[in-house]
PDB file of C-alpha atoms and ligand atoms in Angstrom:
ATOM      1  CA  MET A   1       0.000   0.000   0.000  1.00 38.00           C
ATOM      2  CA  ALA A   2       1.321   3.453  -0.900  1.00 40.00           C
ATOM      3  CA  GLN A   3       2.415   5.441   2.125  1.00 47.00           C
ATOM      4  CA  ALA A   4       0.460   8.500   0.993  1.00 44.00           C
ATOM      5  CA  THR A   5      -2.733   6.624   1.828  1.00 55.00           C
ATOM      6  CA  LEU A   6      -1.396   5.303   5.147  1.00 68.00           C
ATOM      7  CA  PHE A   7      -0.175   8.433   6.855  1.00 66.00           C
ATOM      8  CA  ALA A   8      -2.304  11.160   8.385  1.00 66.00           C
ATOM      9  CA  GLU A   9      -1.130  14.744   8.651  1.00 64.00           C
ATOM     10  CA  GLU A  10      -0.757  15.608  12.348  1.00 72.00           C
ATOM     11  CA  GLY A  11       2.965  15.561  13.147  1.00 80.00           C
ATOM     12  CA  PRO A  12       4.854  14.372  16.250  1.00 89.00           C
ATOM     13  CA  ARG A  13       4.932  16.297  19.564  1.00 93.00           C
ATOM     14  CA  VAL A  14       7.937  16.137  21.871  1.00 95.00           C
ATOM     15  CA  LEU A  15       6.914  15.185  25.431  1.00 96.00           C
ATOM     16  CA  VAL A  16      10.402  14.622  26.863  1.00 95.00           C
ATOM     17  CA  GLU A  17      13.733  15.697  25.433  1.00 95.00           C
ATOM     18  CA  ASP A  18      17.011  13.798  25.569  1.00 95.00           C
ATOM     19  CA  GLY A  19      20.001  13.252  23.292  1.00 93.00           C
ATOM     20  CA  GLU A  20      18.300  10.354  21.448  1.00 95.00           C
ATOM     21  CA  GLY A  21      15.002  11.929  20.404  1.00 94.00           C
ATOM     22  CA  GLY A  22      13.326  11.734  23.804  1.00 97.00           C
ATOM     23  CA  ILE A  23       9.681  10.702  24.048  1.00 97.00           C
ATOM     24  CA  ARG A  24       7.500  11.779  21.132  1.00 97.00           C
ATOM     25  CA  TYR A  25       3.760  11.405  20.562  1.00 97.00           C
ATOM     26  CA  TRP A  26       2.515  11.352  16.984  1.00 96.00           C
ATOM     27  CA  PRO A  27      -1.304  11.469  17.226  1.00 95.00           C
ATOM     28  CA  GLY A  28      -2.108  11.039  13.541  1.00 93.00           C
ATOM     29  CA  PHE A  29       0.546   8.564  12.514  1.00 96.00           C
ATOM     30  CA  VAL A  30      -1.950   6.652  10.357  1.00 97.00           C
ATOM     31  CA  HIS A  31      -5.471   7.557   9.243  1.00 96.00           C
ATOM     32  CA  ASP A  32      -8.451   6.431  11.330  1.00 97.00           C
ATOM     33  CA  ALA A  33      -9.586   4.076   8.549  1.00 98.00           C
ATOM     34  CA  THR A  34      -6.194   2.347   8.426  1.00 98.00           C
ATOM     35  CA  ALA A  35      -6.103   2.058  12.228  1.00 98.00           C
ATOM     36  CA  ALA A  36      -9.641   0.575  12.232  1.00 98.00           C
ATOM     37  CA  ARG A  37      -8.743  -1.932   9.498  1.00 98.00           C
ATOM     38  CA  TRP A  38      -5.565  -3.061  11.304  1.00 98.00           C
ATOM     39  CA  PHE A  39      -7.455  -3.337  14.616  1.00 98.00           C
ATOM     40  CA  ALA A  40     -10.160  -5.585  13.135  1.00 98.00           C
ATOM     41  CA  ALA A  41      -7.645  -7.759  11.274  1.00 98.00           C
ATOM     42  CA  LEU A  42      -5.356  -8.231  14.268  1.00 98.00           C
ATOM     43  CA  ARG A  43      -8.143  -8.777  16.797  1.00 98.00           C
ATOM     44  CA  SER A  44      -9.418 -11.749  14.793  1.00 98.00           C
ATOM     45  CA  GLY A  45      -6.215 -12.854  13.047  1.00 97.00           C
ATOM     46  CA  VAL A  46      -3.725 -13.122  15.906  1.00 97.00           C
ATOM     47  CA  ASP A  47      -3.348 -16.137  18.156  1.00 95.00           C
ATOM     48  CA  TRP A  48      -3.775 -14.241  21.450  1.00 98.00           C
ATOM     49  CA  ARG A  49      -2.574 -15.897  24.635  1.00 97.00           C
ATOM     50  CA  SER A  50      -3.069 -15.174  28.307  1.00 97.00           C
ATOM     51  CA  GLU A  51      -0.054 -15.456  30.558  1.00 94.00           C
ATOM     52  CA  ARG A  52       0.718 -15.947  34.222  1.00 94.00           C
ATOM     53  CA  ARG A  53       3.848 -14.439  35.726  1.00 90.00           C
ATOM     54  CA  PRO A  54       5.522 -14.583  39.132  1.00 88.00           C
ATOM     55  CA  MET A  55       4.986 -11.441  41.209  1.00 85.00           C
ATOM     56  CA  TYR A  56       6.720 -11.421  44.582  1.00 86.00           C
ATOM     57  CA  ASP A  57       5.535 -14.619  46.329  1.00 89.00           C
ATOM     58  CA  ARG A  58       2.590 -15.308  43.980  1.00 92.00           C
ATOM     59  CA  VAL A  59       1.884 -16.147  40.358  1.00 93.00           C
ATOM     60  CA  VAL A  60      -0.627 -13.719  38.840  1.00 93.00           C
ATOM     61  CA  GLU A  61      -2.556 -13.457  35.601  1.00 93.00           C
ATOM     62  CA  VAL A  62      -1.156 -10.785  33.266  1.00 96.00           C
ATOM     63  CA  PRO A  63      -4.098  -8.351  32.913  1.00 97.00           C
ATOM     64  CA  ARG A  64      -4.210  -8.275  29.103  1.00 98.00           C
ATOM     65  CA  LEU A  65      -3.813 -10.699  26.199  1.00 98.00           C
ATOM     66  CA  LEU A  66      -0.431 -11.012  24.507  1.00 98.00           C
ATOM     67  CA  ALA A  67       1.226 -12.087  21.275  1.00 98.00           C
ATOM     68  CA  GLY A  68       4.623 -11.543  19.696  1.00 97.00           C
ATOM     69  CA  TYR A  69       6.272 -11.923  16.301  1.00 97.00           C
ATOM     70  CA  ARG A  70       9.782 -11.726  14.941  1.00 96.00           C
ATOM     71  CA  LEU A  71      10.108  -9.215  12.123  1.00 97.00           C
ATOM     72  CA  ASP A  72      13.359 -10.620  10.749  1.00 93.00           C
ATOM     73  CA  GLY A  73      11.701 -13.240   8.554  1.00 91.00           C
ATOM     74  CA  GLY A  74      11.463 -15.811  11.351  1.00 85.00           C
ATOM     75  CA  ASP A  75       7.658 -15.608  11.648  1.00 94.00           C
ATOM     76  CA  LEU A  76       4.809 -15.512   9.154  1.00 95.00           C
ATOM     77  CA  LEU A  77       3.067 -12.182   9.800  1.00 97.00           C
ATOM     78  CA  PRO A  78      -0.621 -11.323   9.453  1.00 98.00           C
ATOM     79  CA  GLU A  79      -0.843  -8.896   6.532  1.00 98.00           C
ATOM     80  CA  ALA A  80      -1.971  -5.977   8.707  1.00 98.00           C
ATOM     81  CA  LEU A  81       1.013  -6.497  10.986  1.00 98.00           C
ATOM     82  CA  ALA A  82       3.412  -6.609   8.035  1.00 98.00           C
ATOM     83  CA  GLU A  83       1.949  -3.312   6.761  1.00 98.00           C
ATOM     84  CA  ALA A  84       2.223  -1.685  10.187  1.00 98.00           C
ATOM     85  CA  ALA A  85       5.800  -2.910  10.631  1.00 98.00           C
ATOM     86  CA  VAL A  86       6.863  -1.409   7.295  1.00 98.00           C
ATOM     87  CA  ALA A  87       5.109   1.896   8.076  1.00 98.00           C
ATOM     88  CA  VAL A  88       6.695   2.248  11.531  1.00 98.00           C
ATOM     89  CA  SER A  89      10.180   1.020  10.546  1.00 98.00           C
ATOM     90  CA  GLU A  90      10.338   3.306   7.512  1.00 98.00           C
ATOM     91  CA  ALA A  91       8.978   6.369   9.314  1.00 97.00           C
ATOM     92  CA  LEU A  92      11.555   6.022  12.099  1.00 97.00           C
ATOM     93  CA  GLY A  93      14.394   4.582   9.998  1.00 97.00           C
ATOM     94  CA  THR A  94      14.773   1.829  12.599  1.00 98.00           C
ATOM     95  CA  PRO A  95      15.450  -1.859  11.877  1.00 97.00           C
ATOM     96  CA  PHE A  96      12.793  -3.207  14.273  1.00 98.00           C
ATOM     97  CA  ASN A  97      13.118  -6.987  14.526  1.00 97.00           C
ATOM     98  CA  HIS A  98      10.335  -7.772  17.008  1.00 97.00           C
ATOM     99  CA  VAL A  99       6.788  -6.673  17.742  1.00 98.00           C
ATOM    100  CA  GLY A 100       4.935  -7.452  20.955  1.00 98.00           C
ATOM    101  CA  LEU A 101       1.144  -7.139  20.878  1.00 98.00           C
ATOM    102  CA  ASN A 102      -1.040  -6.213  23.849  1.00 98.00           C
ATOM    103  CA  ARG A 103      -4.838  -6.519  23.812  1.00 98.00           C
ATOM    104  CA  TYR A 104      -6.728  -4.643  26.517  1.00 98.00           C
ATOM    105  CA  ARG A 105     -10.196  -6.230  26.615  1.00 98.00           C
ATOM    106  CA  ASP A 106     -11.750  -3.544  28.845  1.00 98.00           C
ATOM    107  CA  GLY A 107     -10.873  -1.030  31.554  1.00 98.00           C
ATOM    108  CA  SER A 108      -9.717  -3.706  33.969  1.00 98.00           C
ATOM    109  CA  ASP A 109      -6.877  -4.671  31.638  1.00 98.00           C
ATOM    110  CA  SER A 110      -3.721  -2.633  32.134  1.00 98.00           C
ATOM    111  CA  VAL A 111       0.041  -2.586  32.186  1.00 98.00           C
ATOM    112  CA  ALA A 112       1.776  -1.579  35.413  1.00 95.00           C
ATOM    113  CA  PRO A 113       4.349   1.251  35.375  1.00 96.00           C
ATOM    114  CA  HIS A 114       7.673  -0.085  34.114  1.00 96.00           C
ATOM    115  CA  ASN A 115      10.600   0.672  31.849  1.00 96.00           C
ATOM    116  CA  ASP A 116      11.831  -1.665  29.143  1.00 94.00           C
ATOM    117  CA  LYS A 117      14.612  -3.884  30.493  1.00 90.00           C
ATOM    118  CA  LEU A 118      17.759  -2.468  28.952  1.00 90.00           C
ATOM    119  CA  TYR A 119      19.303  -5.886  28.267  1.00 89.00           C
ATOM    120  CA  SER A 120      16.300  -6.685  26.083  1.00 92.00           C
ATOM    121  CA  ILE A 121      16.606  -3.765  23.639  1.00 95.00           C
ATOM    122  CA  VAL A 122      19.500  -2.577  21.517  1.00 96.00           C
ATOM    123  CA  ALA A 123      20.808   0.994  21.929  1.00 96.00           C
ATOM    124  CA  PRO A 124      20.349   3.576  20.508  1.00 95.00           C
ATOM    125  CA  HIS A 125      17.163   2.345  18.851  1.00 97.00           C
ATOM    126  CA  PRO A 126      13.814   3.573  20.184  1.00 98.00           C
ATOM    127  CA  ILE A 127      10.724   1.599  21.205  1.00 98.00           C
ATOM    128  CA  ALA A 128       7.606   2.519  19.222  1.00 98.00           C
ATOM    129  CA  LEU A 129       4.039   1.910  20.436  1.00 98.00           C
ATOM    130  CA  LEU A 130       1.312   1.988  17.798  1.00 98.00           C
ATOM    131  CA  SER A 131      -2.210   2.262  19.234  1.00 98.00           C
ATOM    132  CA  LEU A 132      -5.340   0.746  17.663  1.00 98.00           C
ATOM    133  CA  GLY A 133      -8.934   0.568  18.911  1.00 98.00           C
ATOM    134  CA  ALA A 134     -10.165   2.379  22.019  1.00 98.00           C
ATOM    135  CA  VAL A 135      -8.387   5.374  23.512  1.00 98.00           C
ATOM    136  CA  ARG A 136      -6.501   4.525  26.724  1.00 98.00           C
ATOM    137  CA  ARG A 137      -4.452   6.824  28.926  1.00 98.00           C
ATOM    138  CA  MET A 138      -0.738   6.280  29.355  1.00 98.00           C
ATOM    139  CA  ASP A 139       1.099   7.681  32.374  1.00 98.00           C
ATOM    140  CA  ILE A 140       4.760   8.522  31.792  1.00 98.00           C
ATOM    141  CA  ARG A 141       6.432   9.223  35.090  1.00 97.00           C
ATOM    142  CA  PRO A 142      10.019  10.166  35.982  1.00 96.00           C
ATOM    143  CA  LYS A 143      11.795   7.662  38.211  1.00 95.00           C
ATOM    144  CA  GLN A 144      13.209  10.457  40.369  1.00 93.00           C
ATOM    145  CA  PRO A 145      11.218  13.064  42.322  1.00 91.00           C
ATOM    146  CA  PRO A 146       9.279  15.160  41.565  1.00 89.00           C
ATOM    147  CA  ARG A 147       7.406  12.212  40.063  1.00 85.00           C
ATOM    148  CA  SER A 148       4.564  14.108  38.421  1.00 92.00           C
ATOM    149  CA  ALA A 149       3.235  12.145  35.440  1.00 94.00           C
ATOM    150  CA  ILE A 150       2.774  13.162  31.854  1.00 96.00           C
ATOM    151  CA  ARG A 151      -0.695  11.807  31.034  1.00 97.00           C
ATOM    152  CA  ILE A 152      -1.421  11.179  27.402  1.00 97.00           C
ATOM    153  CA  ASP A 153      -4.557   9.751  25.792  1.00 97.00           C
ATOM    154  CA  LEU A 154      -3.305   7.308  23.170  1.00 98.00           C
ATOM    155  CA  LYS A 155      -5.580   7.694  20.163  1.00 97.00           C
ATOM    156  CA  PRO A 156      -6.084   4.963  17.544  1.00 98.00           C
ATOM    157  CA  GLY A 157      -3.542   5.439  14.781  1.00 97.00           C
ATOM    158  CA  SER A 158      -1.106   7.221  17.100  1.00 97.00           C
ATOM    159  CA  LEU A 159       2.546   6.371  17.618  1.00 98.00           C
ATOM    160  CA  LEU A 160       4.434   6.919  20.869  1.00 98.00           C
ATOM    161  CA  VAL A 161       8.181   6.758  20.375  1.00 98.00           C
ATOM    162  CA  MET A 162      10.467   6.380  23.406  1.00 98.00           C
ATOM    163  CA  SER A 163      14.233   6.634  23.107  1.00 97.00           C
ATOM    164  CA  HIS A 164      16.434   3.908  24.534  1.00 97.00           C
ATOM    165  CA  ALA A 165      17.927   6.538  26.867  1.00 96.00           C
ATOM    166  CA  SER A 166      14.484   7.487  28.202  1.00 97.00           C
ATOM    167  CA  GLN A 167      14.117   4.001  29.689  1.00 97.00           C
ATOM    168  CA  HIS A 168      16.768   4.885  32.277  1.00 96.00           C
ATOM    169  CA  HIS A 169      14.752   7.794  33.647  1.00 96.00           C
ATOM    170  CA  TRP A 170      11.056   7.254  32.875  1.00 97.00           C
ATOM    171  CA  ASP A 171       8.433   4.600  33.592  1.00 97.00           C
ATOM    172  CA  HIS A 172       5.345   4.140  31.444  1.00 98.00           C
ATOM    173  CA  GLY A 173       2.089   2.305  32.108  1.00 98.00           C
ATOM    174  CA  VAL A 174      -1.568   2.074  31.131  1.00 98.00           C
ATOM    175  CA  PRO A 175      -3.669   2.202  34.326  1.00 98.00           C
ATOM    176  CA  LYS A 176      -6.965   0.424  34.840  1.00 98.00           C
ATOM    177  CA  THR A 177     -10.043   2.603  34.421  1.00 98.00           C
ATOM    178  CA  LYS A 178     -13.633   2.346  35.670  1.00 98.00           C
ATOM    179  CA  ALA A 179     -14.835   4.271  32.616  1.00 97.00           C
ATOM    180  CA  PRO A 180     -16.583   2.120  30.015  1.00 97.00           C
ATOM    181  CA  VAL A 181     -13.946   1.606  27.329  1.00 98.00           C
ATOM    182  CA  GLY A 182     -13.773  -0.622  24.294  1.00 98.00           C
ATOM    183  CA  GLU A 183     -10.923  -2.903  23.336  1.00 98.00           C
ATOM    184  CA  ARG A 184      -7.486  -1.551  22.541  1.00 98.00           C
ATOM    185  CA  ILE A 185      -4.548  -3.224  20.823  1.00 98.00           C
ATOM    186  CA  SER A 186      -1.021  -1.855  21.017  1.00 98.00           C
ATOM    187  CA  LEU A 187       1.900  -2.924  18.859  1.00 98.00           C
ATOM    188  CA  ALA A 188       5.260  -2.491  20.610  1.00 98.00           C
ATOM    189  CA  PHE A 189       8.112  -2.427  18.094  1.00 98.00           C
ATOM    190  CA  ARG A 190      11.601  -3.117  19.421  1.00 98.00           C
ATOM    191  CA  VAL A 191      15.120  -3.957  18.282  1.00 97.00           C
ATOM    192  CA  ARG A 192      15.991  -7.070  20.276  1.00 96.00           C
ATOM    193  CA  PRO A 193      19.600  -8.278  20.633  1.00 94.00           C
ATOM    194  CA  GLU A 194      20.425 -11.242  18.397  1.00 86.00           C
ATOM    195  CA  GLY A 195      20.439 -14.414  20.433  1.00 77.00           C
ATOM    196  CA  GLY A 196      18.927 -12.509  23.368  1.00 66.00           C
ATOM    197  CA  ARG A 197      16.636 -14.078  25.928  1.00 54.00           C
ATOM    198  CA  ARG A 198      13.561 -11.986  25.223  1.00 53.00           C
ATOM    199  CA  TRP A 199      12.129 -13.136  21.889  1.00 55.00           C
TER     200      TRP A 199
HETATM  201  O1  AKG B 201      -0.013  -0.728  25.478  1.00 74.09           O
HETATM  202  C1  AKG B 201       0.875   0.100  25.479  1.00 74.09           C
HETATM  203  O2  AKG B 201       0.820   1.101  24.765  1.00 74.09           O
HETATM  204  C2  AKG B 201       2.071  -0.088  26.380  1.00 74.09           C
HETATM  205  C3  AKG B 201       2.666  -1.443  26.227  1.00 74.09           C
HETATM  206  C4  AKG B 201       3.934  -1.605  27.006  1.00 74.09           C
HETATM  207  O3  AKG B 201       4.280  -0.818  27.836  1.00 74.09           O
HETATM  208  C5  AKG B 201       4.769  -2.765  26.746  1.00 74.09           C
HETATM  209  O4  AKG B 201       4.441  -3.578  25.863  1.00 74.09           O
HETATM  210  O5  AKG B 201       5.819  -2.893  27.417  1.00 74.09           O
END
């Protein structure tokens, strides 16, 4: 698909500055119609899994559905995912080799505040989060005081780009909400180290 029909016009906004591009929010990265088409295709075409993970002395259900694909030719990609991967990689000039998918079924699904583990991503490449489906709020909070959060409503078709360096100083998370919200899917593009543990 030609990029002219993929991309919307609203450009990126800088939320945090650092020497590697900081944290940028690009509300209209793709048109609403493209975002809606990718959402529908991925919701039905991905083999979603639920996961349980150890948390302190317990094992808890991860509060969202997950999936992941290699982008280096190792996995057969749903067409919508292949299109999204090309769009994001070309726009950022980044050789992303992995995409993690998160599906938030309703407001009780969430991701706790965290930073990407630095051993699991290659510097100086950024992490890019493409949002599809319902709007959910992301809180981006400095690790050091004063810890006041940047709160950003992630619109469908938006791209949030976080530098590798930002992961040292900022946490990000999508809190639960009691508001009635529809489903959201996020695509988290990363450059993983070859032979690393986190594929
Ligand atoms: O859903 C999002 O936009 C955030 C996902 C996230 O933080 C992650 O996959 O590590």
